[in-house]
PDB file of C-alpha atoms in Angstrom:
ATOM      1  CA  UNK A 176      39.618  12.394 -11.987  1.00 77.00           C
ATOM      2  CA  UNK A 177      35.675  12.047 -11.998  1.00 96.00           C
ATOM      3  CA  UNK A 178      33.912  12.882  -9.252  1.00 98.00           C
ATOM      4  CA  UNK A 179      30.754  10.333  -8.831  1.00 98.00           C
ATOM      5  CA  UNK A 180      27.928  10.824  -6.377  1.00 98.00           C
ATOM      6  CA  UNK A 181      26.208   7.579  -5.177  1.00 98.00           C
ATOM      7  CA  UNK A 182      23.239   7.725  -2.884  1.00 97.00           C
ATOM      8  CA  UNK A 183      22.962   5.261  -1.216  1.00 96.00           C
ATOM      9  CA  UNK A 184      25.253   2.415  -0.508  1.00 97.00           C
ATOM     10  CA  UNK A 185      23.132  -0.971  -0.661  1.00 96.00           C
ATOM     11  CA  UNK A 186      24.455  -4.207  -2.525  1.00 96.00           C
ATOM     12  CA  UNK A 187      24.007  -2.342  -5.655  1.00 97.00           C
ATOM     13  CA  UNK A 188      25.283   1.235  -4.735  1.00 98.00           C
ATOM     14  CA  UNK A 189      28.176   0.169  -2.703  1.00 98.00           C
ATOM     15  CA  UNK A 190      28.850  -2.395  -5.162  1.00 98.00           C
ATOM     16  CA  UNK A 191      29.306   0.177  -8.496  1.00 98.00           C
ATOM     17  CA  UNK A 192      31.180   2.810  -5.757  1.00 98.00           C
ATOM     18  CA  UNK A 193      33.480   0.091  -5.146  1.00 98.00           C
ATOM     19  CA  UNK A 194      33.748  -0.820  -9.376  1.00 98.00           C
ATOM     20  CA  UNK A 195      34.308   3.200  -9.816  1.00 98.00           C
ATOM     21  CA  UNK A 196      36.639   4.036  -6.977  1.00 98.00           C
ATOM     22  CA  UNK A 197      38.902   0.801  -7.879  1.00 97.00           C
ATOM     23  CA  UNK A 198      39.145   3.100 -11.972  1.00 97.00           C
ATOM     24  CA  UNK A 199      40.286   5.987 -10.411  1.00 97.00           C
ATOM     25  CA  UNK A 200      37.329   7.683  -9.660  1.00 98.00           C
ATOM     26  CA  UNK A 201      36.402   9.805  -6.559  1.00 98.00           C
ATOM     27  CA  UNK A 202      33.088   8.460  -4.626  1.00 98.00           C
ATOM     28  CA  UNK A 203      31.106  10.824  -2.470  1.00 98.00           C
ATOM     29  CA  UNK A 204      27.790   9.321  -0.485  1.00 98.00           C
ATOM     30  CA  UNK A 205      26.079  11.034   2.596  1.00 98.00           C
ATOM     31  CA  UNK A 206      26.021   8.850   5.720  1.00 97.00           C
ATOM     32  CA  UNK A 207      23.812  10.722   7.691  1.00 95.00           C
ATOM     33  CA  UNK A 208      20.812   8.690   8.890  1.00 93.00           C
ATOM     34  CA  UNK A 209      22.153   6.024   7.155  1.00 94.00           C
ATOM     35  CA  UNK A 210      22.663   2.227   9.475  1.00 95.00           C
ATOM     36  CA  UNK A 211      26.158   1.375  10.639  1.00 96.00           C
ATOM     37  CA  UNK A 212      25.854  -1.874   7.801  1.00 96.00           C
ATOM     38  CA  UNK A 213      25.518   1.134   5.223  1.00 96.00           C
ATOM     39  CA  UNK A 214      28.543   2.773   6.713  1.00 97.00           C
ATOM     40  CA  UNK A 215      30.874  -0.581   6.234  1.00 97.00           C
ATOM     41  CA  UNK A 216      29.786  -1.076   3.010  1.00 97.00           C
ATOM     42  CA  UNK A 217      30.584   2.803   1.804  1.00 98.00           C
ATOM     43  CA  UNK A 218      33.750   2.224   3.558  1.00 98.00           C
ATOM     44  CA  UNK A 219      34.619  -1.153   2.027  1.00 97.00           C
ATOM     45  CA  UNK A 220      34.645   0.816  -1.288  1.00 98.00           C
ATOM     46  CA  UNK A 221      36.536   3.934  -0.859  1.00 98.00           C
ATOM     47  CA  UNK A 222      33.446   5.911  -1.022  1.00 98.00           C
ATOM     48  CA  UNK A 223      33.857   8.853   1.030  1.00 98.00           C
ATOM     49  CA  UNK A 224      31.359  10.837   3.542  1.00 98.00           C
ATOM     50  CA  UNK A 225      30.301  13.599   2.097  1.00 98.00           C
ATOM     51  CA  UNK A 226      27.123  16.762   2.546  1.00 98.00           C
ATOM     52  CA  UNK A 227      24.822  16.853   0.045  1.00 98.00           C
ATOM     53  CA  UNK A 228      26.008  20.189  -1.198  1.00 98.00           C
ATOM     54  CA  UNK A 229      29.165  18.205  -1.731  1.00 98.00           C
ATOM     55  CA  UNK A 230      27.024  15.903  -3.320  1.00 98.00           C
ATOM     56  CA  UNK A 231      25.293  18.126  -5.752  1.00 98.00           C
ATOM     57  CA  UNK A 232      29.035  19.606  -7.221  1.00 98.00           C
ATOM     58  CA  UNK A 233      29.924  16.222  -8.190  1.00 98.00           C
ATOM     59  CA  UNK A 234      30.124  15.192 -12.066  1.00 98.00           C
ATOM     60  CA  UNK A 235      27.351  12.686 -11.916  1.00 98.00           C
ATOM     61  CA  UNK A 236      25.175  11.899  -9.209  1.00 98.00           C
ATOM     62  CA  UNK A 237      23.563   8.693  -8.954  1.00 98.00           C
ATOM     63  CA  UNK A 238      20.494   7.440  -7.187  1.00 98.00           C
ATOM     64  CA  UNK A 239      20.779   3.865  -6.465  1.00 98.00           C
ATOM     65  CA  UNK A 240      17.689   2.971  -3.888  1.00 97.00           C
ATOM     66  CA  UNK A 241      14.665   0.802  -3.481  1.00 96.00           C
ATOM     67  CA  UNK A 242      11.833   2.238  -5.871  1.00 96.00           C
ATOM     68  CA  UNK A 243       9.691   4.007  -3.220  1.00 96.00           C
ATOM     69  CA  UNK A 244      12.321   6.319  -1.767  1.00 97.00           C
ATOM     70  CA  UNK A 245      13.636   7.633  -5.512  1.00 98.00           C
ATOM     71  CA  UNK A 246      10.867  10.619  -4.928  1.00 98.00           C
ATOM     72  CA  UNK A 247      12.330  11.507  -1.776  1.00 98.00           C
ATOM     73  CA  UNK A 248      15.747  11.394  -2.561  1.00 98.00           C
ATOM     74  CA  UNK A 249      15.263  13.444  -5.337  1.00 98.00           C
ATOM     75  CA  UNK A 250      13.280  15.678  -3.071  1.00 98.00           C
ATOM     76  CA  UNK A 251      16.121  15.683  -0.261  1.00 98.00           C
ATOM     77  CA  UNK A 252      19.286  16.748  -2.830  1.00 98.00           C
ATOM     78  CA  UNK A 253      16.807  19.327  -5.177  1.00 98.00           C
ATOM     79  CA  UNK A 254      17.935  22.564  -2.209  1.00 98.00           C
ATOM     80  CA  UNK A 255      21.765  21.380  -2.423  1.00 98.00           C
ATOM     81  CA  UNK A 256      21.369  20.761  -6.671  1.00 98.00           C
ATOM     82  CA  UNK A 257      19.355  24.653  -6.636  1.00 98.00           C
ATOM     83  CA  UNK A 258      22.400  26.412  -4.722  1.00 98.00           C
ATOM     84  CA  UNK A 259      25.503  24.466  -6.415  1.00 98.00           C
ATOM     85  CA  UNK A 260      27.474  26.697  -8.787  1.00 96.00           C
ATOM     86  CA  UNK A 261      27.974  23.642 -11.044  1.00 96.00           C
ATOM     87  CA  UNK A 262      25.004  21.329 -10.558  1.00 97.00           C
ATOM     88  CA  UNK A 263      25.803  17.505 -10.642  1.00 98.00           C
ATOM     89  CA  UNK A 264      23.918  15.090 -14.001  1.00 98.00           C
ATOM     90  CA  UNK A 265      21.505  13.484 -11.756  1.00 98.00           C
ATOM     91  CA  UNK A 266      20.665  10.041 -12.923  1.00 98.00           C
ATOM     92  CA  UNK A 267      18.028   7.713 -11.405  1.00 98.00           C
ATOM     93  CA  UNK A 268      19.181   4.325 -11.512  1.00 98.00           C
ATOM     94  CA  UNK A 269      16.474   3.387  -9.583  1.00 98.00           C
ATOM     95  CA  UNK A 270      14.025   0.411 -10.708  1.00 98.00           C
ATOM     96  CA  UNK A 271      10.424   2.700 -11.428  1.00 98.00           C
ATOM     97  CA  UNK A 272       8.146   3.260 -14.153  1.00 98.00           C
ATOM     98  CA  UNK A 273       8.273   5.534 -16.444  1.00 98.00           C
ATOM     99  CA  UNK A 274       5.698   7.169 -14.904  1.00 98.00           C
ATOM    100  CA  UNK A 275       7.662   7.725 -11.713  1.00 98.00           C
ATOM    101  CA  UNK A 276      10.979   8.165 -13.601  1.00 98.00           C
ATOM    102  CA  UNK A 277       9.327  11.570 -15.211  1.00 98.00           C
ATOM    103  CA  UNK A 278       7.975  12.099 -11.440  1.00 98.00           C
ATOM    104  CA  UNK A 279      11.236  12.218 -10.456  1.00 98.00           C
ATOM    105  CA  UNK A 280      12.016  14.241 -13.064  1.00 98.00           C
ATOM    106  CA  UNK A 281       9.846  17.404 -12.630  1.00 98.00           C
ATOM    107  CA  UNK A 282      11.223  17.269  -9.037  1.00 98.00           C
ATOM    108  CA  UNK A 283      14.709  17.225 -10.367  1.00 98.00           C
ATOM    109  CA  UNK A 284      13.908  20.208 -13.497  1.00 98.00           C
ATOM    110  CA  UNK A 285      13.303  23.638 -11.072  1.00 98.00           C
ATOM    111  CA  UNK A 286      16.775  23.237  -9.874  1.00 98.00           C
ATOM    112  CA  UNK A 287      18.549  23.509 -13.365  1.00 98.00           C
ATOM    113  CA  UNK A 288      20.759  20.105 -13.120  1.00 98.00           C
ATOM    114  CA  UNK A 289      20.551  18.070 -15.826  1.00 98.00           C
ATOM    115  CA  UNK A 290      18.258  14.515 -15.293  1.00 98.00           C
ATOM    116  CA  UNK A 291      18.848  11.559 -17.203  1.00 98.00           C
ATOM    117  CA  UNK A 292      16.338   8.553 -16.978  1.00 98.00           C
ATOM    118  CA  UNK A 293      18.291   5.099 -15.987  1.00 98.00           C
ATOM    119  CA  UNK A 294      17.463   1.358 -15.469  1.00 98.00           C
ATOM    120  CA  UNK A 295      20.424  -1.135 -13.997  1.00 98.00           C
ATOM    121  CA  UNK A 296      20.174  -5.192 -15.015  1.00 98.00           C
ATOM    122  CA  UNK A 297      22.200  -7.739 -13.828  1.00 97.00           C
ATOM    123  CA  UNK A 298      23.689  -7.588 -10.159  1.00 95.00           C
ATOM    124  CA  UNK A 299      26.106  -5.751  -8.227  1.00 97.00           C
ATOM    125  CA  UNK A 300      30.073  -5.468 -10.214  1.00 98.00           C
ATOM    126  CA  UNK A 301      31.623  -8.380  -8.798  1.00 96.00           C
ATOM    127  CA  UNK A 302      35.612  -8.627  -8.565  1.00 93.00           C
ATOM    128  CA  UNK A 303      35.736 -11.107 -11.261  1.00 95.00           C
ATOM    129  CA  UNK A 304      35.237  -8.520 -13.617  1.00 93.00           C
ATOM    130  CA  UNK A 305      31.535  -8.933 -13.952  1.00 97.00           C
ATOM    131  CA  UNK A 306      29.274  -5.598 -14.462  1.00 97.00           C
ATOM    132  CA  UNK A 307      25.725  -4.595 -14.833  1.00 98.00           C
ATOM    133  CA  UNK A 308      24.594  -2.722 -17.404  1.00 98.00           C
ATOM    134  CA  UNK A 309      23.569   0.888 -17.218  1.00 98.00           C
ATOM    135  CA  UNK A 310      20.460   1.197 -19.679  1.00 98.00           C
ATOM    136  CA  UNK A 311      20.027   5.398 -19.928  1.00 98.00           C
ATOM    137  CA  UNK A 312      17.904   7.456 -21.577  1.00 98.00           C
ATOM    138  CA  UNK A 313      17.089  11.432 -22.449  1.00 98.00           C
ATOM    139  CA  UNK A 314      18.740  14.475 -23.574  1.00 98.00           C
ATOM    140  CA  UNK A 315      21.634  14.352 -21.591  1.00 98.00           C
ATOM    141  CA  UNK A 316      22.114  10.336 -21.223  1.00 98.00           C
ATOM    142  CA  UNK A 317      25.499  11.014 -23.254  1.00 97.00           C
ATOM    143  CA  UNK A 318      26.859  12.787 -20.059  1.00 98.00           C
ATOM    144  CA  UNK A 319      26.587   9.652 -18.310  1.00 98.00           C
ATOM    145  CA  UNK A 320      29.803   8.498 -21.217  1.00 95.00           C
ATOM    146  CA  UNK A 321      32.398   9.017 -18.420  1.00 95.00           C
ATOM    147  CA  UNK A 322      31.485   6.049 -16.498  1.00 98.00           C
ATOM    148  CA  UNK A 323      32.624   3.684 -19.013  1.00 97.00           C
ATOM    149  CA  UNK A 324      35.803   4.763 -18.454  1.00 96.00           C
ATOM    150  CA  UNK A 325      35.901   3.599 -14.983  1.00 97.00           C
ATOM    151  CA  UNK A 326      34.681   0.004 -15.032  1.00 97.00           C
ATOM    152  CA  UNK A 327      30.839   0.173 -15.972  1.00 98.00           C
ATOM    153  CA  UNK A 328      28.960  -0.731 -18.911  1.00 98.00           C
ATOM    154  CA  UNK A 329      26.666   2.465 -19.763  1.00 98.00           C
ATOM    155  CA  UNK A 330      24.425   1.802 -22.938  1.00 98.00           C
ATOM    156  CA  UNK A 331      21.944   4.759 -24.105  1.00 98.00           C
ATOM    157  CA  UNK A 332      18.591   3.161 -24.743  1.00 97.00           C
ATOM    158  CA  UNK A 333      17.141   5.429 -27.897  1.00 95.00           C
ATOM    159  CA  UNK A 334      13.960   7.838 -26.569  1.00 97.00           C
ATOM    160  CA  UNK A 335      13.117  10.595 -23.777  1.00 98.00           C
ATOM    161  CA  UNK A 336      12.988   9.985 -20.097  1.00 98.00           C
ATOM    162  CA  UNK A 337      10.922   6.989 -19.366  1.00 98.00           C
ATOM    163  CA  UNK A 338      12.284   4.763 -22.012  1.00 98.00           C
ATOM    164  CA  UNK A 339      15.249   3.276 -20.069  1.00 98.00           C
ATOM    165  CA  UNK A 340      13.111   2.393 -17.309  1.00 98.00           C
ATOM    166  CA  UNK A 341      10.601   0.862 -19.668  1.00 98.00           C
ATOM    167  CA  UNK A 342      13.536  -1.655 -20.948  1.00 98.00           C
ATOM    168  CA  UNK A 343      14.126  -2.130 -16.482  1.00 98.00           C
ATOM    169  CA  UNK A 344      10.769  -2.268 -15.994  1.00 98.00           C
ATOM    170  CA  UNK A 345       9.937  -4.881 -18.868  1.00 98.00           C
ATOM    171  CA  UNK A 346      13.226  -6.818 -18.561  1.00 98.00           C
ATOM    172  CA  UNK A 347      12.692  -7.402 -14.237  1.00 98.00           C
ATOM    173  CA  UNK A 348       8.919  -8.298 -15.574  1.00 98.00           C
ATOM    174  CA  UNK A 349       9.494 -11.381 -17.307  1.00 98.00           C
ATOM    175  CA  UNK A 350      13.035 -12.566 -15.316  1.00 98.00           C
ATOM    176  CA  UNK A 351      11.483 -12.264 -11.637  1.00 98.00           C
ATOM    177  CA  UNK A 352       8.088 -12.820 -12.618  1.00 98.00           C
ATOM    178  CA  UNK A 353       8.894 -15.860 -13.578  1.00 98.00           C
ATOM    179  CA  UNK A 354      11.580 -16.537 -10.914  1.00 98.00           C
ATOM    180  CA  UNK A 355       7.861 -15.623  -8.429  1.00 98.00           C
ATOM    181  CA  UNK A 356       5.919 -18.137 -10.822  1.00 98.00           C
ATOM    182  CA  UNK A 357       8.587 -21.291 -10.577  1.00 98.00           C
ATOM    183  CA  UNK A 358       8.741 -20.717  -6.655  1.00 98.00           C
ATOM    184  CA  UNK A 359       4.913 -19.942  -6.404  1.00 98.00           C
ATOM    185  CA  UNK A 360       4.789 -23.738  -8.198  1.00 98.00           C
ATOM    186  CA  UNK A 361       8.067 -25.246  -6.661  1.00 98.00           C
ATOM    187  CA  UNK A 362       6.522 -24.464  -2.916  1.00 98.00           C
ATOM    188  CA  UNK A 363       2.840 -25.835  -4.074  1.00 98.00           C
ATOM    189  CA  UNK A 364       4.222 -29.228  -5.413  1.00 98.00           C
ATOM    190  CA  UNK A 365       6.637 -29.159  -2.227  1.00 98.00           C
ATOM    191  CA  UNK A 366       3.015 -29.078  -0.054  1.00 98.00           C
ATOM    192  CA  UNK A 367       1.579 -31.475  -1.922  1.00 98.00           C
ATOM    193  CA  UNK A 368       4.431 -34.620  -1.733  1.00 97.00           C
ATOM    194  CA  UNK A 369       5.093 -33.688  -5.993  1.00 98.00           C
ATOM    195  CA  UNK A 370       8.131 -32.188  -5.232  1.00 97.00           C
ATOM    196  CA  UNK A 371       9.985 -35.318  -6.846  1.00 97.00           C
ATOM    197  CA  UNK A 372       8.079 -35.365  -9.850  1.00 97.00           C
ATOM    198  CA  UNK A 373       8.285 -31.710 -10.788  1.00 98.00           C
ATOM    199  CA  UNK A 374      11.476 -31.493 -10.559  1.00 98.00           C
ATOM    200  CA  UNK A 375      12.187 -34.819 -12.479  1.00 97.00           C
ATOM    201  CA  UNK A 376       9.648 -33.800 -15.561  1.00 98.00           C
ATOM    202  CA  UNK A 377      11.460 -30.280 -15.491  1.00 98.00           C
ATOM    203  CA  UNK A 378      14.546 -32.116 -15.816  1.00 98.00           C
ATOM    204  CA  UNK A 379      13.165 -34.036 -18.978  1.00 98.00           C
ATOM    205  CA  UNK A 380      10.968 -31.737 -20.486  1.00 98.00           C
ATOM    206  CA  UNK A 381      12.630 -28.087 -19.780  1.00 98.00           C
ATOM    207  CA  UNK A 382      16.241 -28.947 -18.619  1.00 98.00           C
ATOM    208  CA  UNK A 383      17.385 -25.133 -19.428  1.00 98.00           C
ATOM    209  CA  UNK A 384      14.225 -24.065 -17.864  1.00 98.00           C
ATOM    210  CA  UNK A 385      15.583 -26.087 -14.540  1.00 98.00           C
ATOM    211  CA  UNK A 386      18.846 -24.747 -14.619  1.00 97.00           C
ATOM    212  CA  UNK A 387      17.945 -21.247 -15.171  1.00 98.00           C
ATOM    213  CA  UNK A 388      15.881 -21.592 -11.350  1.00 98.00           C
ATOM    214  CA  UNK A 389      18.827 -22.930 -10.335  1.00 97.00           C
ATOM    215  CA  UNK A 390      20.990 -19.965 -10.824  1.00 96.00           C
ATOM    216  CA  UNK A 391      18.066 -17.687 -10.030  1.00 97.00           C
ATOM    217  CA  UNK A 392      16.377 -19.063  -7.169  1.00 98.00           C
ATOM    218  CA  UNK A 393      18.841 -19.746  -4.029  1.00 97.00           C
ATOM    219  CA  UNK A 394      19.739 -15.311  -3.574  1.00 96.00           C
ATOM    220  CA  UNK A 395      15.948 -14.814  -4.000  1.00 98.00           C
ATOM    221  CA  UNK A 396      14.684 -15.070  -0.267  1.00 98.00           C
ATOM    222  CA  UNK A 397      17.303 -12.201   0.696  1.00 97.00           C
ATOM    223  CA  UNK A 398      16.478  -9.951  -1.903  1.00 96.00           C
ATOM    224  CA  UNK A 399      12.679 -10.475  -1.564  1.00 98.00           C
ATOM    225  CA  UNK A 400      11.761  -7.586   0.420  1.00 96.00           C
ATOM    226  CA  UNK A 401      13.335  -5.093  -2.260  1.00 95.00           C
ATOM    227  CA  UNK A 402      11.211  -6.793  -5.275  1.00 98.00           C
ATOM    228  CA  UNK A 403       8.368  -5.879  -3.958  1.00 98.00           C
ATOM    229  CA  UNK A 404       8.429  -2.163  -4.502  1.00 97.00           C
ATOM    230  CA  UNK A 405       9.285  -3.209  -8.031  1.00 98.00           C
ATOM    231  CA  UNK A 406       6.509  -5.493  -9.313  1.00 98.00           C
ATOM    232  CA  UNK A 407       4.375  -2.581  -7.556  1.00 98.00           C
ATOM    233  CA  UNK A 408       5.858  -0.660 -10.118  1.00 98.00           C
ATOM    234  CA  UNK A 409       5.713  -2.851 -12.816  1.00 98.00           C
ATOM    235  CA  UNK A 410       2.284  -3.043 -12.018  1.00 98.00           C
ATOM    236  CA  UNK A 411       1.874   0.807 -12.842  1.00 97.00           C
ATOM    237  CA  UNK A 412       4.012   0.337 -16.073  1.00 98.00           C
ATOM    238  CA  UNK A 413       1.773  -2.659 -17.274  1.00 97.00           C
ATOM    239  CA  UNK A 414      -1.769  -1.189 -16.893  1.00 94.00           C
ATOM    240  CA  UNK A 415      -4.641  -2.416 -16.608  1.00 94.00           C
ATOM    241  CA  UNK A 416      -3.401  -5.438 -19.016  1.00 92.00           C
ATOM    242  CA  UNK A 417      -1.376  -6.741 -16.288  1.00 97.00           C
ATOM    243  CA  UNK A 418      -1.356  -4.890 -13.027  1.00 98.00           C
ATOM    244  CA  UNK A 419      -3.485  -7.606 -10.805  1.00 98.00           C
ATOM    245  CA  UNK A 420      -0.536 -10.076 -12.061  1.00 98.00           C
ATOM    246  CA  UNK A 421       1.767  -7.931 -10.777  1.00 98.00           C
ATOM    247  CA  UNK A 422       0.305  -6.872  -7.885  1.00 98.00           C
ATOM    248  CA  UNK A 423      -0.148 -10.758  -6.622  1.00 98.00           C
ATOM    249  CA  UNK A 424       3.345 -11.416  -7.654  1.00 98.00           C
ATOM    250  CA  UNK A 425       4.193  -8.113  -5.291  1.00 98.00           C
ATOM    251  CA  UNK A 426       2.392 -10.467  -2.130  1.00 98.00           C
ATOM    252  CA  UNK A 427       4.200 -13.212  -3.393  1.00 98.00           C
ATOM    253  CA  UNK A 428       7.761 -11.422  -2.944  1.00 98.00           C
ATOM    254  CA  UNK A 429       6.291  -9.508   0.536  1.00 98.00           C
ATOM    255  CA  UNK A 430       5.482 -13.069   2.173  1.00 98.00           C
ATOM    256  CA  UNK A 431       8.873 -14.123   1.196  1.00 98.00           C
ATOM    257  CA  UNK A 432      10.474 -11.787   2.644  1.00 98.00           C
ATOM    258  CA  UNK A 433       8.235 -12.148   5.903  1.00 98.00           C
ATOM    259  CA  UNK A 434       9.198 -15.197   5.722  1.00 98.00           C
ATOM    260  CA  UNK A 435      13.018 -14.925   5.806  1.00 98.00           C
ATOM    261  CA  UNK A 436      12.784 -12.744   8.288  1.00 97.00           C
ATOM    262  CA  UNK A 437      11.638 -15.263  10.661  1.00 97.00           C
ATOM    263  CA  UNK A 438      11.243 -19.123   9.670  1.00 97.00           C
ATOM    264  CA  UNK A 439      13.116 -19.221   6.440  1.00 97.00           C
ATOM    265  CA  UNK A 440      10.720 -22.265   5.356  1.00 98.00           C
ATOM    266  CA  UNK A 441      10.446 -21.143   2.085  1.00 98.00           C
ATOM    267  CA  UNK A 442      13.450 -20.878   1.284  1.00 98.00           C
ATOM    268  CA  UNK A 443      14.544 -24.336   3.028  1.00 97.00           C
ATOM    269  CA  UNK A 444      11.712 -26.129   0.559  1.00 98.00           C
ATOM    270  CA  UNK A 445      13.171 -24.058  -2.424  1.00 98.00           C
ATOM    271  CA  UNK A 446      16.688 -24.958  -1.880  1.00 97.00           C
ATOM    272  CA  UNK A 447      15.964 -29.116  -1.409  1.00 97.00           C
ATOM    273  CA  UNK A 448      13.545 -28.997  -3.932  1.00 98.00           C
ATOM    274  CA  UNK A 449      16.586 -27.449  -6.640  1.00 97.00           C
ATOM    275  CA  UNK A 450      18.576 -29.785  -4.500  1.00 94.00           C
ATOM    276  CA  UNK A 451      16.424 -32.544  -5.610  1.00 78.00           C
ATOM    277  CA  UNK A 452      16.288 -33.696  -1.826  1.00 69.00           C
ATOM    278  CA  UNK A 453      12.439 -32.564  -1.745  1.00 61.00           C
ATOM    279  CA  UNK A 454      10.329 -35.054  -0.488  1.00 53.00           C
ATOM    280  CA  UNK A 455       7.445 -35.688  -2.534  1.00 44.00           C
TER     281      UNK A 455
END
């Protein structure tokens, strides 16, 4: 039986504990600090409580947490990694650049586990049977090959560590800079009384177009707040090419989310313009 590491237990963590414990894999997580919604969700999945030493002697250990904190996790587990007799593959799963990924990296190297560069698309395992997929990359991405056999879908992207979360970083670039782009232009038409018209020329003109912001747009709001560590680094991946793009679509997401928080008139305007009850 595998032993799997998850730190921490969002949507996403919680959701791939749940995928691996339900395959007959064991599920550690640490709790401590963590909110009492964090401590449902591990327990909804069969994960169990666990120290980070107990952490670090697992098979695989996977860090599964909004972009800025990847640093300090790595950070936090590096003592319990240095002192394990058998270290845990530590994978970041964790939506940064390249960059950061070999950041995280040279944190990870002094204490001798073995690091492996990973990028997750697509949304939590559902109980249909749907799955993300893993993308992973580096010398020991292979080691990740034990996963598969409980429930997820691990592909090894070809190059050293940086390239999987190149593919994450370039993949979330075009899917939810657009998704900031429709609603940026869905919300302006809204203001303006063309709410009707956009959505009837999308209709016409870019029918696929439509429906794809209709599948995309009604969960944004709620995940707002956690994009916007990721266009900020998407802006680092892009460079100078792109990186003021980026960085706007990173206010975008951040007034969303302030908005959710308290009004929720954003995404009201979204949902009746997809709706097609918009006036305009």
């Amino acid at each position: 039986m595998a032993v799997i590491a998850i730190q921490a237990q969002g949507a996403m963590g919680a959701g791939i504990g749940r995928r691996l414990t339900r395959h007959g894999a064991t599920v550690l997580t640490c709790l401590a600090g963590r909110s009492a919604a964090s401590a449902r969700r591990a327990a909804e999945a069969g994960m169990r409580d666990a120290t980070p030493a107990e952490m670090a002697g697992a098979d695989i250990l996977l860090s599964i947490l909004p972009p800025a904190e990847a640093g300090a996790c790595a950070r936090w587990l590096a003592p319990a990694l240095a002192a394990a007799p058998r270290r845990a593959v530590y994978a970041d799963c964790n939506a940064i650049s390249p960059e950061t990924a070999r950041a995280v990296a040279a944190i990870v190297a002094p204490t001798g586990a073995p690091f492996v560069d990973g990028g997750i698309i697509g949304g939590p395992p559902r109980d249909d049977g749907y799955t993300p997929v893993l993308y992973v990359s580096g010398d020991a991405a292979e080691r990740l090959a034990p996963l598969r056999e409980h429930g997820l879908d691990v592909r090894v992207t070809p190059g050293p560590i940086g390239a999987a979360s190149a593919l994450k970083m370039s993949y979330a670039g075009i899917t939810k800079g657009l998704a900031a782009l429709g609603s940026a232009m869905m919300l302006a038409a809204t203001r303006a009384g063309a709410a009707e018209g956009l959505r009837a020329e999308l209709a016409r003109s870019q029918p696929q177009l439509l429906a794809w912001f209709g599948h995309m747009l009604p969960a944004m709001p709620d995940k707002a707040w956690r994009w916007v560590g990721e266009m900020e680094e998407i802006a680092g991946f892009t460079g100078p090419e792109a990186a003021a793009i980026y960085g706007a679509i990173a206010r975008f997401y951040e007034g969303v989310a302030a908005d959710q928080a308290g009004p929720r008139e954003k995404a009201a305007a979204l949902s009746a313009f997809l709706g097609g009850t918009a006036e305009g």
